[in-house]
Amino acid sequence: MSSQASANPANQRWTKLGRVPIEADASRWLDDYAAVPFLDHIEGDRYWLYFSARDQQNRSHTRRAVIDLRDPLRPLTPEAGSVVGPSRPGFFDADGAMGSDLVHIDGRAHLFYIGWNLGADVPFRNAIGIAVEGSDGTFERLGAGPVLDRSTMDPCFVASNCVLPDGDGYRMWYLSCFDWTEDAAGWSHRYHIKEARSDDGRSWTPCDRVAIDFAHPGEYAISVPRVHRRGDGLEMWYSFRAGPRGATYRVGYATAPDGISWTRRDELVDLDVSATGWDSDMVCYPYVLRHDGRTFMLYNGNGYGRTGVGLAELAQG
């Protein structure tokens, strides 16, 4: 998922190319829902596009379709069924399995996903699991439990991660929820981005260090980090929102020349909501890919992915 970038960040002029048409099976899946998109290279210009769909019980399933970047707005037909779906009652992913990132470890694809549990007090709880691709192309859970869950450092839940190979090990950036509050309108959460480390990509230790924190007291949610190498340091795209309950996401950006201390540069991202249409309310969950001299961004629009996946391209120069 990583690639070399310019050492000096500049204004990012993103041009929206359109919405990626993903065919839906209305008998099983909620129309158009395709949240948290990300890619895995197959060969040449062809990639697997992974995304999270919802079934008629509103549970998340990870699905995928082949996208060709020579013609990325051609209608896509997803594989039948789920790459990974909800498990059995009582387990951390019983109410949904939402793909978050994919990394090849020891020659095998490891799909990181967000397990969902509906809550009895607060609305839900998340944890992070792994499913590993077998020789037949299907994915099996690494185990019945999560590889990263709430702890003394992440007291409420963890979710929406990305993973970057780093020397002999791996680094993960993930959403860390540290508070729930209730008012007359219901429950709201507060979360930011933290980091974990691993020697093998499977066993993870949180660093207890906030990577991307709130820019001001009105902010309350930062999610779906996407980290790339930038010169000798790192860069990250993510989603953030601020304001009253129901405020909508925008895309943010940060850099860390030392790979650790992050500086938010949200003002560099020139990608906003459209005047009308499917992404007129929010832009969120960015995934950035550099391919054949071009830089693309997949993103979601209104409804946190309910209206599908958009594609934008970064202007050169």
PDB file of C-alpha atoms in Angstrom:
ATOM      1  CA  MET A   1       0.000   0.000   0.000  1.00  0.00           C
ATOM      2  CA  SER A   2       2.968   2.327   0.335  1.00  0.00           C
ATOM      3  CA  SER A   3       4.949   4.181  -2.295  1.00  0.00           C
ATOM      4  CA  GLN A   4       7.482   6.983  -2.521  1.00  0.00           C
ATOM      5  CA  ALA A   5       6.134  10.534  -2.507  1.00  0.00           C
ATOM      6  CA  SER A   6       7.507  14.037  -2.905  1.00  0.00           C
ATOM      7  CA  ALA A   7       9.660  15.185   0.006  1.00  0.00           C
ATOM      8  CA  ASN A   8       7.886  18.571   0.092  1.00  0.00           C
ATOM      9  CA  PRO A   9       4.109  18.451   0.535  1.00  0.00           C
ATOM     10  CA  ALA A  10       2.217  20.917  -1.629  1.00  0.00           C
ATOM     11  CA  ASN A  11      -1.376  21.828  -2.338  1.00  0.00           C
ATOM     12  CA  GLN A  12      -3.247  18.769  -3.571  1.00  0.00           C
ATOM     13  CA  ARG A  13      -5.652  19.622  -6.394  1.00  0.00           C
ATOM     14  CA  TRP A  14      -7.890  16.589  -6.696  1.00  0.00           C
ATOM     15  CA  THR A  15     -10.144  16.289  -9.750  1.00  0.00           C
ATOM     16  CA  LYS A  16     -13.227  14.132  -9.294  1.00  0.00           C
ATOM     17  CA  LEU A  17     -13.477  11.594 -12.131  1.00  0.00           C
ATOM     18  CA  GLY A  18     -16.832  10.135 -11.131  1.00  0.00           C
ATOM     19  CA  ARG A  19     -18.487   7.395  -9.129  1.00  0.00           C
ATOM     20  CA  VAL A  20     -17.309   3.808  -9.669  1.00  0.00           C
ATOM     21  CA  PRO A  21     -20.363   1.755 -10.745  1.00  0.00           C
ATOM     22  CA  ILE A  22     -20.621  -1.392  -8.616  1.00  0.00           C
ATOM     23  CA  GLU A  23     -23.440  -3.736  -9.516  1.00  0.00           C
ATOM     24  CA  ALA A  24     -25.604  -4.729  -6.561  1.00  0.00           C
ATOM     25  CA  ASP A  25     -27.659  -7.866  -5.951  1.00  0.00           C
ATOM     26  CA  ALA A  26     -30.799  -6.243  -4.574  1.00  0.00           C
ATOM     27  CA  SER A  27     -32.093  -9.568  -3.290  1.00  0.00           C
ATOM     28  CA  ARG A  28     -29.273  -9.780  -0.748  1.00  0.00           C
ATOM     29  CA  TRP A  29     -27.358  -6.512  -0.535  1.00  0.00           C
ATOM     30  CA  LEU A  30     -28.462  -2.979   0.202  1.00  0.00           C
ATOM     31  CA  ASP A  31     -28.182  -1.056  -3.076  1.00  0.00           C
ATOM     32  CA  ASP A  32     -25.009   0.969  -3.695  1.00  0.00           C
ATOM     33  CA  TYR A  33     -23.499   0.465  -0.206  1.00  0.00           C
ATOM     34  CA  ALA A  34     -19.712   0.214  -0.644  1.00  0.00           C
ATOM     35  CA  ALA A  35     -17.833   1.649   2.350  1.00  0.00           C
ATOM     36  CA  VAL A  36     -14.096   1.954   3.163  1.00  0.00           C
ATOM     37  CA  PRO A  37     -12.640   1.076  -0.266  1.00  0.00           C
ATOM     38  CA  PHE A  38      -9.056  -0.151  -0.696  1.00  0.00           C
ATOM     39  CA  LEU A  39      -7.028  -1.947  -3.383  1.00  0.00           C
ATOM     40  CA  ASP A  40      -4.729  -4.938  -3.809  1.00  0.00           C
ATOM     41  CA  HIS A  41      -2.648  -5.295  -6.977  1.00  0.00           C
ATOM     42  CA  ILE A  42      -3.310  -8.287  -9.225  1.00  0.00           C
ATOM     43  CA  GLU A  43      -1.168  -7.549 -12.292  1.00  0.00           C
ATOM     44  CA  GLY A  44      -0.651  -4.716 -14.750  1.00  0.00           C
ATOM     45  CA  ASP A  45      -3.504  -2.228 -14.435  1.00  0.00           C
ATOM     46  CA  ARG A  46      -5.816  -4.649 -12.618  1.00  0.00           C
ATOM     47  CA  TYR A  47      -6.540  -4.501  -8.894  1.00  0.00           C
ATOM     48  CA  TRP A  48      -8.931  -6.053  -6.459  1.00  0.00           C
ATOM     49  CA  LEU A  49     -11.244  -3.357  -5.133  1.00  0.00           C
ATOM     50  CA  TYR A  50     -12.319  -4.318  -1.616  1.00  0.00           C
ATOM     51  CA  PHE A  51     -15.289  -2.614   0.016  1.00  0.00           C
ATOM     52  CA  SER A  52     -17.854  -3.153   2.756  1.00  0.00           C
ATOM     53  CA  ALA A  53     -21.445  -3.893   1.743  1.00  0.00           C
ATOM     54  CA  ARG A  54     -24.511  -4.301   3.955  1.00  0.00           C
ATOM     55  CA  ASP A  55     -26.943  -7.189   3.925  1.00  0.00           C
ATOM     56  CA  GLN A  56     -30.679  -6.929   4.569  1.00  0.00           C
ATOM     57  CA  GLN A  57     -30.020  -7.175   8.328  1.00  0.00           C
ATOM     58  CA  ASN A  58     -27.693  -4.138   7.976  1.00  0.00           C
ATOM     59  CA  ARG A  59     -24.602  -6.220   8.824  1.00  0.00           C
ATOM     60  CA  SER A  60     -21.262  -5.419   7.170  1.00  0.00           C
ATOM     61  CA  HIS A  61     -19.652  -7.901   4.754  1.00  0.00           C
ATOM     62  CA  THR A  62     -16.314  -7.461   3.003  1.00  0.00           C
ATOM     63  CA  ARG A  63     -16.703  -7.948  -0.764  1.00  0.00           C
ATOM     64  CA  ARG A  64     -14.454  -7.399  -3.770  1.00  0.00           C
ATOM     65  CA  ALA A  65     -14.471  -6.804  -7.533  1.00  0.00           C
ATOM     66  CA  VAL A  66     -11.751  -6.415 -10.159  1.00  0.00           C
ATOM     67  CA  ILE A  67     -11.089  -2.835 -11.286  1.00  0.00           C
ATOM     68  CA  ASP A  68      -8.927  -1.916 -14.290  1.00  0.00           C
ATOM     69  CA  LEU A  69      -7.305   1.497 -13.891  1.00  0.00           C
ATOM     70  CA  ARG A  70      -7.182   1.932 -17.676  1.00  0.00           C
ATOM     71  CA  ASP A  71     -10.999   2.145 -17.529  1.00  0.00           C
ATOM     72  CA  PRO A  72     -11.816   2.633 -13.841  1.00  0.00           C
ATOM     73  CA  LEU A  73     -15.411   3.846 -14.325  1.00  0.00           C
ATOM     74  CA  ARG A  74     -16.519   0.729 -16.176  1.00  0.00           C
ATOM     75  CA  PRO A  75     -19.266  -1.109 -14.207  1.00  0.00           C
ATOM     76  CA  LEU A  76     -17.846  -3.680 -11.802  1.00  0.00           C
ATOM     77  CA  THR A  77     -19.365  -7.052 -10.967  1.00  0.00           C
ATOM     78  CA  PRO A  78     -18.444  -8.203  -7.451  1.00  0.00           C
ATOM     79  CA  GLU A  79     -17.585 -11.806  -6.707  1.00  0.00           C
ATOM     80  CA  ALA A  80     -20.501 -13.786  -5.385  1.00  0.00           C
ATOM     81  CA  GLY A  81     -20.807 -13.808  -1.618  1.00  0.00           C
ATOM     82  CA  SER A  82     -18.478 -12.331   0.981  1.00  0.00           C
ATOM     83  CA  VAL A  83     -14.705 -12.359   1.292  1.00  0.00           C
ATOM     84  CA  VAL A  84     -15.379 -12.333   5.026  1.00  0.00           C
ATOM     85  CA  GLY A  85     -18.728 -11.847   6.721  1.00  0.00           C
ATOM     86  CA  PRO A  86     -20.314 -11.877  10.192  1.00  0.00           C
ATOM     87  CA  SER A  87     -19.450 -14.790  12.459  1.00  0.00           C
ATOM     88  CA  ARG A  88     -21.463 -16.507  15.182  1.00  0.00           C
ATOM     89  CA  PRO A  89     -23.283 -14.867  18.117  1.00  0.00           C
ATOM     90  CA  GLY A  90     -21.029 -14.095  21.045  1.00  0.00           C
ATOM     91  CA  PHE A  91     -17.919 -13.373  18.974  1.00  0.00           C
ATOM     92  CA  PHE A  92     -16.322  -9.989  18.321  1.00  0.00           C
ATOM     93  CA  ASP A  93     -17.447  -9.918  14.675  1.00  0.00           C
ATOM     94  CA  ALA A  94     -20.939 -11.384  15.034  1.00  0.00           C
ATOM     95  CA  ASP A  95     -22.654  -8.258  13.688  1.00  0.00           C
ATOM     96  CA  GLY A  96     -20.314  -7.408  10.832  1.00  0.00           C
ATOM     97  CA  ALA A  97     -16.876  -7.788   9.251  1.00  0.00           C
ATOM     98  CA  MET A  98     -15.823  -4.573   7.502  1.00  0.00           C
ATOM     99  CA  GLY A  99     -12.544  -4.762   5.544  1.00  0.00           C
ATOM    100  CA  SER A 100      -9.995  -2.090   6.411  1.00  0.00           C
ATOM    101  CA  ASP A 101      -6.662  -2.956   4.755  1.00  0.00           C
ATOM    102  CA  LEU A 102      -4.750  -5.768   3.069  1.00  0.00           C
ATOM    103  CA  VAL A 103      -1.046  -6.579   3.426  1.00  0.00           C
ATOM    104  CA  HIS A 104       1.005  -9.459   2.009  1.00  0.00           C
ATOM    105  CA  ILE A 105       2.921 -11.215   4.798  1.00  0.00           C
ATOM    106  CA  ASP A 106       5.169 -14.183   4.011  1.00  0.00           C
ATOM    107  CA  GLY A 107       3.644 -14.337   0.544  1.00  0.00           C
ATOM    108  CA  ARG A 108       0.038 -14.540   1.756  1.00  0.00           C
ATOM    109  CA  ALA A 109      -2.638 -11.848   1.667  1.00  0.00           C
ATOM    110  CA  HIS A 110      -3.718 -10.781   5.165  1.00  0.00           C
ATOM    111  CA  LEU A 111      -7.024  -8.939   5.226  1.00  0.00           C
ATOM    112  CA  PHE A 112      -7.452  -6.699   8.253  1.00  0.00           C
ATOM    113  CA  TYR A 113     -11.084  -6.099   9.096  1.00  0.00           C
ATOM    114  CA  ILE A 114     -13.272  -4.362  11.671  1.00  0.00           C
ATOM    115  CA  GLY A 115     -15.437  -6.706  13.710  1.00  0.00           C
ATOM    116  CA  TRP A 116     -18.781  -5.276  14.847  1.00  0.00           C
ATOM    117  CA  ASN A 117     -20.799  -6.035  17.993  1.00  0.00           C
ATOM    118  CA  LEU A 118     -24.068  -4.281  18.768  1.00  0.00           C
ATOM    119  CA  GLY A 119     -24.048  -2.846  22.281  1.00  0.00           C
ATOM    120  CA  ALA A 120     -26.540  -3.150  25.123  1.00  0.00           C
ATOM    121  CA  ASP A 121     -25.625   0.235  26.623  1.00  0.00           C
ATOM    122  CA  VAL A 122     -23.765   2.163  23.905  1.00  0.00           C
ATOM    123  CA  PRO A 123     -24.679   1.484  20.238  1.00  0.00           C
ATOM    124  CA  PHE A 124     -21.728  -0.712  19.254  1.00  0.00           C
ATOM    125  CA  ARG A 125     -18.207  -1.949  19.926  1.00  0.00           C
ATOM    126  CA  ASN A 126     -15.440  -2.669  17.380  1.00  0.00           C
ATOM    127  CA  ALA A 127     -12.222  -4.692  17.350  1.00  0.00           C
ATOM    128  CA  ILE A 128      -9.714  -5.588  14.607  1.00  0.00           C
ATOM    129  CA  GLY A 129      -9.340  -9.076  13.149  1.00  0.00           C
ATOM    130  CA  ILE A 130      -7.363 -10.748  10.362  1.00  0.00           C
ATOM    131  CA  ALA A 131      -8.442 -13.162   7.632  1.00  0.00           C
ATOM    132  CA  VAL A 132      -5.736 -14.928   5.581  1.00  0.00           C
ATOM    133  CA  GLU A 133      -6.040 -15.916   1.921  1.00  0.00           C
ATOM    134  CA  GLY A 134      -5.546 -19.597   1.144  1.00  0.00           C
ATOM    135  CA  SER A 135      -4.232 -21.282  -1.987  1.00  0.00           C
ATOM    136  CA  ASP A 136      -7.764 -21.495  -3.378  1.00  0.00           C
ATOM    137  CA  GLY A 137      -8.272 -17.713  -3.096  1.00  0.00           C
ATOM    138  CA  THR A 138     -10.733 -17.854  -0.197  1.00  0.00           C
ATOM    139  CA  PHE A 139     -10.071 -16.172   3.154  1.00  0.00           C
ATOM    140  CA  GLU A 140     -10.146 -17.819   6.553  1.00  0.00           C
ATOM    141  CA  ARG A 141     -10.035 -16.033   9.899  1.00  0.00           C
ATOM    142  CA  LEU A 142      -6.652 -16.145  11.589  1.00  0.00           C
ATOM    143  CA  GLY A 143      -8.513 -17.055  14.772  1.00  0.00           C
ATOM    144  CA  ALA A 144     -11.853 -16.675  16.474  1.00  0.00           C
ATOM    145  CA  GLY A 145     -10.789 -13.540  18.336  1.00  0.00           C
ATOM    146  CA  PRO A 146      -9.398 -10.123  17.416  1.00  0.00           C
ATOM    147  CA  VAL A 147      -5.725  -9.219  17.029  1.00  0.00           C
ATOM    148  CA  LEU A 148      -6.310  -5.759  18.539  1.00  0.00           C
ATOM    149  CA  ASP A 149      -9.071  -4.913  20.994  1.00  0.00           C
ATOM    150  CA  ARG A 150      -9.902  -2.403  23.703  1.00  0.00           C
ATOM    151  CA  SER A 151      -7.421  -2.222  26.566  1.00  0.00           C
ATOM    152  CA  THR A 152      -6.109   0.141  29.228  1.00  0.00           C
ATOM    153  CA  MET A 153      -4.726   2.265  26.348  1.00  0.00           C
ATOM    154  CA  ASP A 154      -7.844   2.041  24.140  1.00  0.00           C
ATOM    155  CA  PRO A 155     -10.726   1.839  26.612  1.00  0.00           C
ATOM    156  CA  CYS A 156     -13.829   1.865  24.358  1.00  0.00           C
ATOM    157  CA  PHE A 157     -12.983   0.262  21.005  1.00  0.00           C
ATOM    158  CA  VAL A 158     -10.471   0.103  18.135  1.00  0.00           C
ATOM    159  CA  ALA A 159     -11.250   0.095  14.386  1.00  0.00           C
ATOM    160  CA  SER A 160     -10.370   1.223  10.808  1.00  0.00           C
ATOM    161  CA  ASN A 161      -6.660   0.481  10.607  1.00  0.00           C
ATOM    162  CA  CYS A 162      -3.892   0.511   7.993  1.00  0.00           C
ATOM    163  CA  VAL A 163      -0.628  -1.433   8.077  1.00  0.00           C
ATOM    164  CA  LEU A 164       2.808  -0.515   6.729  1.00  0.00           C
ATOM    165  CA  PRO A 165       5.791  -2.912   6.507  1.00  0.00           C
ATOM    166  CA  ASP A 166       8.708  -1.336   8.348  1.00  0.00           C
ATOM    167  CA  GLY A 167      12.147  -2.964   8.309  1.00  0.00           C
ATOM    168  CA  ASP A 168      11.804  -6.390   9.884  1.00  0.00           C
ATOM    169  CA  GLY A 169       8.378  -5.609  11.339  1.00  0.00           C
ATOM    170  CA  TYR A 170       5.117  -3.783  10.790  1.00  0.00           C
ATOM    171  CA  ARG A 171       3.415  -0.606  11.950  1.00  0.00           C
ATOM    172  CA  MET A 172      -0.329  -0.108  12.285  1.00  0.00           C
ATOM    173  CA  TRP A 173      -2.313   3.102  12.597  1.00  0.00           C
ATOM    174  CA  TYR A 174      -5.847   2.682  13.890  1.00  0.00           C
ATOM    175  CA  LEU A 175      -8.900   4.462  15.251  1.00  0.00           C
ATOM    176  CA  SER A 176      -8.902   4.535  19.056  1.00  0.00           C
ATOM    177  CA  CYS A 177     -12.179   5.408  20.800  1.00  0.00           C
ATOM    178  CA  PHE A 178     -11.621   6.763  24.303  1.00  0.00           C
ATOM    179  CA  ASP A 179     -15.023   8.159  25.312  1.00  0.00           C
ATOM    180  CA  TRP A 180     -18.785   7.873  24.919  1.00  0.00           C
ATOM    181  CA  THR A 181     -21.115  10.685  25.999  1.00  0.00           C
ATOM    182  CA  GLU A 182     -24.906  10.796  26.116  1.00  0.00           C
ATOM    183  CA  ASP A 183     -27.318  13.680  25.735  1.00  0.00           C
ATOM    184  CA  ALA A 184     -30.958  14.106  24.785  1.00  0.00           C
ATOM    185  CA  ALA A 185     -30.183  13.103  21.184  1.00  0.00           C
ATOM    186  CA  GLY A 186     -28.451   9.870  22.160  1.00  0.00           C
ATOM    187  CA  TRP A 187     -24.877   8.592  22.337  1.00  0.00           C
ATOM    188  CA  SER A 188     -21.806  10.079  20.628  1.00  0.00           C
ATOM    189  CA  HIS A 189     -18.207   8.853  20.585  1.00  0.00           C
ATOM    190  CA  ARG A 190     -14.780  10.487  20.552  1.00  0.00           C
ATOM    191  CA  TYR A 191     -11.866   8.889  18.724  1.00  0.00           C
ATOM    192  CA  HIS A 192      -8.500   9.746  17.208  1.00  0.00           C
ATOM    193  CA  ILE A 193      -5.606   7.873  15.546  1.00  0.00           C
ATOM    194  CA  LYS A 194      -3.009   5.859  17.452  1.00  0.00           C
ATOM    195  CA  GLU A 195      -0.218   3.427  16.498  1.00  0.00           C
ATOM    196  CA  ALA A 196       0.676  -0.208  17.227  1.00  0.00           C
ATOM    197  CA  ARG A 197       3.766  -2.297  16.345  1.00  0.00           C
ATOM    198  CA  SER A 198       4.290  -5.948  15.382  1.00  0.00           C
ATOM    199  CA  ASP A 199       7.204  -8.226  14.562  1.00  0.00           C
ATOM    200  CA  ASP A 200       5.149 -10.644  12.453  1.00  0.00           C
ATOM    201  CA  GLY A 201       2.066  -8.660  11.359  1.00  0.00           C
ATOM    202  CA  ARG A 202      -0.210 -10.818  13.491  1.00  0.00           C
ATOM    203  CA  SER A 203       0.573 -10.075  17.154  1.00  0.00           C
ATOM    204  CA  TRP A 204       0.196  -6.358  17.895  1.00  0.00           C
ATOM    205  CA  THR A 205       1.274  -4.085  20.756  1.00  0.00           C
ATOM    206  CA  PRO A 206      -0.221  -0.587  21.052  1.00  0.00           C
ATOM    207  CA  CYS A 207       2.321   2.218  21.534  1.00  0.00           C
ATOM    208  CA  ASP A 208       0.017   4.386  23.703  1.00  0.00           C
ATOM    209  CA  ARG A 209       0.927   7.382  21.543  1.00  0.00           C
ATOM    210  CA  VAL A 210      -1.631   9.548  19.766  1.00  0.00           C
ATOM    211  CA  ALA A 211      -0.577  10.029  16.137  1.00  0.00           C
ATOM    212  CA  ILE A 212      -3.351  12.335  14.869  1.00  0.00           C
ATOM    213  CA  ASP A 213      -5.202  14.281  17.552  1.00  0.00           C
ATOM    214  CA  PHE A 214      -7.971  16.850  17.443  1.00  0.00           C
ATOM    215  CA  ALA A 215      -7.145  20.242  15.972  1.00  0.00           C
ATOM    216  CA  HIS A 216      -9.548  22.078  18.299  1.00  0.00           C
ATOM    217  CA  PRO A 217     -12.101  21.291  21.049  1.00  0.00           C
ATOM    218  CA  GLY A 218     -14.985  21.052  18.579  1.00  0.00           C
ATOM    219  CA  GLU A 219     -13.480  18.065  16.770  1.00  0.00           C
ATOM    220  CA  TYR A 220     -14.531  14.614  17.914  1.00  0.00           C
ATOM    221  CA  ALA A 221     -13.830  11.968  15.238  1.00  0.00           C
ATOM    222  CA  ILE A 222     -10.738  11.094  13.168  1.00  0.00           C
ATOM    223  CA  SER A 223     -10.870   7.807  11.276  1.00  0.00           C
ATOM    224  CA  VAL A 224      -9.603   5.537   8.467  1.00  0.00           C
ATOM    225  CA  PRO A 225      -5.880   6.432   8.326  1.00  0.00           C
ATOM    226  CA  ARG A 226      -3.949   5.684   5.112  1.00  0.00           C
ATOM    227  CA  VAL A 227      -0.170   5.942   5.503  1.00  0.00           C
ATOM    228  CA  HIS A 228       2.470   6.142   2.744  1.00  0.00           C
ATOM    229  CA  ARG A 229       6.196   6.728   2.743  1.00  0.00           C
ATOM    230  CA  ARG A 230       7.219  10.304   1.894  1.00  0.00           C
ATOM    231  CA  GLY A 231      10.946  10.753   1.362  1.00  0.00           C
ATOM    232  CA  ASP A 232      12.516   9.663   4.636  1.00  0.00           C
ATOM    233  CA  GLY A 233       9.263  10.216   6.519  1.00  0.00           C
ATOM    234  CA  LEU A 234       5.587   9.376   6.262  1.00  0.00           C
ATOM    235  CA  GLU A 235       2.359  10.966   5.068  1.00  0.00           C
ATOM    236  CA  MET A 236      -1.211  10.131   5.991  1.00  0.00           C
ATOM    237  CA  TRP A 237      -4.687  10.792   4.634  1.00  0.00           C
ATOM    238  CA  TYR A 238      -7.691  10.329   6.936  1.00  0.00           C
ATOM    239  CA  SER A 239     -11.235  11.537   7.645  1.00  0.00           C
ATOM    240  CA  PHE A 240     -12.152  14.079  10.314  1.00  0.00           C
ATOM    241  CA  ARG A 241     -15.278  15.827  11.527  1.00  0.00           C
ATOM    242  CA  ALA A 242     -16.146  18.575  13.972  1.00  0.00           C
ATOM    243  CA  GLY A 243     -19.122  20.545  15.177  1.00  0.00           C
ATOM    244  CA  PRO A 244     -22.579  19.468  16.380  1.00  0.00           C
ATOM    245  CA  ARG A 245     -23.861  15.915  16.328  1.00  0.00           C
ATOM    246  CA  GLY A 246     -24.337  14.809  12.747  1.00  0.00           C
ATOM    247  CA  ALA A 247     -21.451  16.882  11.367  1.00  0.00           C
ATOM    248  CA  THR A 248     -20.063  15.273   8.235  1.00  0.00           C
ATOM    249  CA  TYR A 249     -16.574  14.085   7.335  1.00  0.00           C
ATOM    250  CA  ARG A 250     -13.924  15.805   5.248  1.00  0.00           C
ATOM    251  CA  VAL A 251     -10.529  14.452   4.092  1.00  0.00           C
ATOM    252  CA  GLY A 252      -7.429  15.472   6.058  1.00  0.00           C
ATOM    253  CA  TYR A 253      -3.694  15.088   5.558  1.00  0.00           C
ATOM    254  CA  ALA A 254      -0.632  14.988   7.830  1.00  0.00           C
ATOM    255  CA  THR A 255       3.119  14.444   7.554  1.00  0.00           C
ATOM    256  CA  ALA A 256       5.748  13.027   9.904  1.00  0.00           C
ATOM    257  CA  PRO A 257       9.330  13.683   8.718  1.00  0.00           C
ATOM    258  CA  ASP A 258      10.620  11.452  11.534  1.00  0.00           C
ATOM    259  CA  GLY A 259       7.842   8.907  11.035  1.00  0.00           C
ATOM    260  CA  ILE A 260       6.546   9.555  14.560  1.00  0.00           C
ATOM    261  CA  SER A 261       5.651  13.209  15.230  1.00  0.00           C
ATOM    262  CA  TRP A 262       2.736  14.129  12.966  1.00  0.00           C
ATOM    263  CA  THR A 263       1.771  17.601  11.743  1.00  0.00           C
ATOM    264  CA  ARG A 264      -1.726  18.092  10.382  1.00  0.00           C
ATOM    265  CA  ARG A 265      -1.887  19.854   7.003  1.00  0.00           C
ATOM    266  CA  ASP A 266      -5.587  19.507   6.231  1.00  0.00           C
ATOM    267  CA  GLU A 267      -5.572  22.776   4.301  1.00  0.00           C
ATOM    268  CA  LEU A 268      -3.475  21.152   1.548  1.00  0.00           C
ATOM    269  CA  VAL A 269      -6.310  18.832   0.466  1.00  0.00           C
ATOM    270  CA  ASP A 270      -8.435  20.438  -2.245  1.00  0.00           C
ATOM    271  CA  LEU A 271     -11.256  17.892  -2.297  1.00  0.00           C
ATOM    272  CA  ASP A 272     -14.611  19.065  -1.020  1.00  0.00           C
ATOM    273  CA  VAL A 273     -18.260  18.106  -1.300  1.00  0.00           C
ATOM    274  CA  SER A 274     -20.057  18.615  -4.615  1.00  0.00           C
ATOM    275  CA  ALA A 275     -22.845  21.143  -5.052  1.00  0.00           C
ATOM    276  CA  THR A 276     -25.369  18.350  -5.601  1.00  0.00           C
ATOM    277  CA  GLY A 277     -25.462  14.580  -5.882  1.00  0.00           C
ATOM    278  CA  TRP A 278     -24.056  11.524  -4.180  1.00  0.00           C
ATOM    279  CA  ASP A 279     -21.106  13.295  -2.458  1.00  0.00           C
ATOM    280  CA  SER A 280     -22.773  16.642  -1.719  1.00  0.00           C
ATOM    281  CA  ASP A 281     -22.913  16.051   2.047  1.00  0.00           C
ATOM    282  CA  MET A 282     -19.564  14.464   2.871  1.00  0.00           C
ATOM    283  CA  VAL A 283     -16.280  13.120   1.478  1.00  0.00           C
ATOM    284  CA  CYS A 284     -14.621  10.481   3.625  1.00  0.00           C
ATOM    285  CA  TYR A 285     -12.556   7.273   3.926  1.00  0.00           C
ATOM    286  CA  PRO A 286      -9.830   8.134   1.376  1.00  0.00           C
ATOM    287  CA  TYR A 287      -7.529   5.524  -0.144  1.00  0.00           C
ATOM    288  CA  VAL A 288      -4.581   6.883  -2.164  1.00  0.00           C
ATOM    289  CA  LEU A 289      -2.755   4.876  -4.838  1.00  0.00           C
ATOM    290  CA  ARG A 290       0.120   5.826  -7.138  1.00  0.00           C
ATOM    291  CA  HIS A 291      -0.041   3.864 -10.384  1.00  0.00           C
ATOM    292  CA  ASP A 292       1.813   4.313 -13.675  1.00  0.00           C
ATOM    293  CA  GLY A 293       2.774   7.935 -12.953  1.00  0.00           C
ATOM    294  CA  ARG A 294      -0.711   8.918 -11.773  1.00  0.00           C
ATOM    295  CA  THR A 295      -2.090   9.379  -8.251  1.00  0.00           C
ATOM    296  CA  PHE A 296      -5.661   8.279  -7.575  1.00  0.00           C
ATOM    297  CA  MET A 297      -7.915   8.561  -4.552  1.00  0.00           C
ATOM    298  CA  LEU A 298     -10.858   6.312  -3.821  1.00  0.00           C
ATOM    299  CA  TYR A 299     -13.319   7.838  -1.383  1.00  0.00           C
ATOM    300  CA  ASN A 300     -16.868   7.580  -0.055  1.00  0.00           C
ATOM    301  CA  GLY A 301     -19.549  10.232  -0.176  1.00  0.00           C
ATOM    302  CA  ASN A 302     -22.886  10.700   1.572  1.00  0.00           C
ATOM    303  CA  GLY A 303     -23.987   8.229   4.218  1.00  0.00           C
ATOM    304  CA  TYR A 304     -20.528   6.816   5.074  1.00  0.00           C
ATOM    305  CA  GLY A 305     -20.449   4.713   1.907  1.00  0.00           C
ATOM    306  CA  ARG A 306     -24.165   4.214   1.357  1.00  0.00           C
ATOM    307  CA  THR A 307     -23.922   6.058  -1.984  1.00  0.00           C
ATOM    308  CA  GLY A 308     -20.897   4.145  -3.258  1.00  0.00           C
ATOM    309  CA  VAL A 309     -17.261   4.815  -4.166  1.00  0.00           C
ATOM    310  CA  GLY A 310     -15.847   7.872  -5.932  1.00  0.00           C
ATOM    311  CA  LEU A 311     -12.584   8.243  -7.822  1.00  0.00           C
ATOM    312  CA  ALA A 312     -10.412  11.380  -7.955  1.00  0.00           C
ATOM    313  CA  GLU A 313      -7.020  12.097  -9.499  1.00  0.00           C
ATOM    314  CA  LEU A 314      -4.273  14.385  -8.260  1.00  0.00           C
ATOM    315  CA  ALA A 315      -3.259  17.113 -10.701  1.00  0.00           C
ATOM    316  CA  GLN A 316       0.375  16.903 -11.797  1.00  0.00           C
ATOM    317  CA  GLY A 317       2.779  19.752 -11.001  1.00  0.00           C
TER     318      GLY A 317
END
